[in-house]
C-alpha positions as a LaTeX table, in Angstrom:
\begin{tabular}{lrrr}
\hline
Residue & $x$ (\AA) & $y$ (\AA) & $z$ (\AA) \\
\hline
Met1 & 0.13 & 0.30 & $-0.03$ \\
Ser2 & 1.46 & 3.38 & $-0.88$ \\
Ala3 & 1.54 & 6.29 & 1.46 \\
Val4 & $-1.25$ & 8.25 & $-0.39$ \\
Glu5 & $-3.47$ & 5.03 & $-0.34$ \\
Trp6 & $-2.78$ & 4.62 & 3.39 \\
Thr7 & $-3.47$ & 8.18 & 4.05 \\
Glu8 & $-6.84$ & 8.21 & 2.08 \\
Gln9 & $-7.91$ & 4.95 & 3.87 \\
Ile10 & $-7.14$ & 6.03 & 7.34 \\
Phe11 & $-8.64$ & 9.48 & 6.88 \\
Thr12 & $-11.79$ & 7.74 & 5.23 \\
Tyr13 & $-12.01$ & 5.76 & 8.24 \\
Ala14 & $-11.51$ & 8.31 & 11.17 \\
Pro15 & $-10.88$ & 11.76 & 9.66 \\
Phe16 & $-10.70$ & 13.56 & 12.99 \\
Thr17 & $-8.23$ & 11.72 & 15.23 \\
Asn18 & $-5.64$ & 10.46 & 13.04 \\
Leu19 & $-3.67$ & 13.94 & 12.91 \\
Phe20 & $-3.32$ & 13.70 & 16.65 \\
Asn21 & $-2.62$ & 10.10 & 16.59 \\
Ala22 & 0.21 & 10.74 & 14.29 \\
Thr23 & 1.79 & 13.74 & 15.90 \\
Gly24 & 1.33 & 12.68 & 19.37 \\
Gln25 & $-0.72$ & 15.45 & 20.54 \\
Pro26 & $-3.18$ & 14.45 & 23.53 \\
Ser27 & $-6.69$ & 14.69 & 22.68 \\
Leu28 & $-9.99$ & 13.73 & 24.37 \\
Ser29 & $-13.57$ & 13.47 & 23.06 \\
Leu30 & $-16.31$ & 14.05 & 25.63 \\
Pro31 & $-20.13$ & 13.61 & 25.17 \\
Leu32 & $-21.11$ & 17.27 & 26.13 \\
Ala33 & $-24.11$ & 17.79 & 23.64 \\
Glu34 & $-27.14$ & 15.85 & 22.31 \\
Ser35 & $-28.82$ & 16.09 & 19.26 \\
Gln36 & $-32.55$ & 16.83 & 18.92 \\
Ser37 & $-33.07$ & 13.12 & 18.85 \\
Gly38 & $-31.05$ & 12.34 & 22.18 \\
Leu39 & $-27.87$ & 11.12 & 20.51 \\
Pro40 & $-24.62$ & 12.15 & 21.98 \\
Ile41 & $-22.49$ & 14.59 & 20.32 \\
Gly42 & $-18.58$ & 14.44 & 21.27 \\
Leu43 & $-16.56$ & 17.30 & 21.29 \\
Gln44 & $-12.80$ & 16.78 & 20.55 \\
Met45 & $-10.50$ & 18.72 & 22.56 \\
Thr46 & $-6.40$ & 18.91 & 22.00 \\
Gly47 & $-3.64$ & 19.78 & 23.90 \\
Lys48 & $-0.18$ & 20.92 & 23.71 \\
Phe49 & 2.36 & 18.16 & 22.95 \\
Ala50 & 3.05 & 16.08 & 26.10 \\
Asp51 & 0.45 & 18.05 & 28.30 \\
Glu52 & $-1.92$ & 15.39 & 29.08 \\
Leu53 & $-2.54$ & 16.95 & 32.47 \\
Thr54 & $-4.23$ & 20.02 & 31.38 \\
Leu55 & $-6.51$ & 17.90 & 29.35 \\
Leu56 & $-7.49$ & 15.59 & 32.13 \\
Gln57 & $-8.08$ & 18.50 & 34.47 \\
Leu58 & $-10.46$ & 20.15 & 31.91 \\
Gly59 & $-12.27$ & 16.89 & 31.46 \\
Arg60 & $-12.71$ & 16.67 & 35.23 \\
Gln61 & $-14.07$ & 20.16 & 35.38 \\
Leu62 & $-16.43$ & 19.64 & 32.61 \\
Glu63 & $-17.57$ & 16.23 & 34.16 \\
Glu64 & $-18.21$ & 18.22 & 37.44 \\
Ala65 & $-20.13$ & 21.02 & 35.40 \\
Met66 & $-21.93$ & 18.67 & 33.01 \\
Pro67 & $-22.07$ & 15.10 & 34.37 \\
Trp68 & $-22.64$ & 12.68 & 31.65 \\
Lys69 & $-22.47$ & 9.36 & 33.68 \\
Gly70 & $-26.16$ & 8.89 & 34.07 \\
Arg71 & $-27.34$ & 10.12 & 30.60 \\
Lys72 & $-28.33$ & 7.44 & 28.10 \\
Pro73 & $-29.54$ & 7.98 & 24.67 \\
Ala74 & $-32.87$ & 6.41 & 23.71 \\
Val75 & $-31.16$ & 4.25 & 21.19 \\
His76 & $-28.73$ & 2.13 & 23.25 \\
Val77 & $-27.40$ & $-1.19$ & 23.36 \\
Ser78 & $-29.08$ & $-1.82$ & 26.73 \\
Thr79 & $-32.30$ & $-0.97$ & 25.24 \\
Thr80 & $-32.27$ & $-3.16$ & 22.10 \\
Gln81 & $-33.70$ & $-6.67$ & 22.14 \\
Pro82 & $-31.42$ & $-9.58$ & 20.86 \\
Gln83 & $-32.41$ & $-10.90$ & 17.58 \\
Pro84 & $-32.79$ & $-14.52$ & 17.21 \\
Ala85 & $-30.12$ & $-16.34$ & 15.18 \\
Val86 & $-31.40$ & $-17.20$ & 11.59 \\
\hline
\end{tabular}
């Protein structure tokens, strides 16, 4: 696989995280919003190289201000019924 093919494939699969994975910048995604239908919308934040602490502190502050632990979207694995094997 050529470098161009690899780049096209990886950015098709996950277009938003690869740049940070490749450069080693710390990033986190938190479910801070919801769509009108109740699905979680993640917001990605990226920090300075080798500064994970700032992102972890931000994540903690956001969790305290906007707790998401108890939220569950209407469409969730725990609300679906197993389908019988065919």
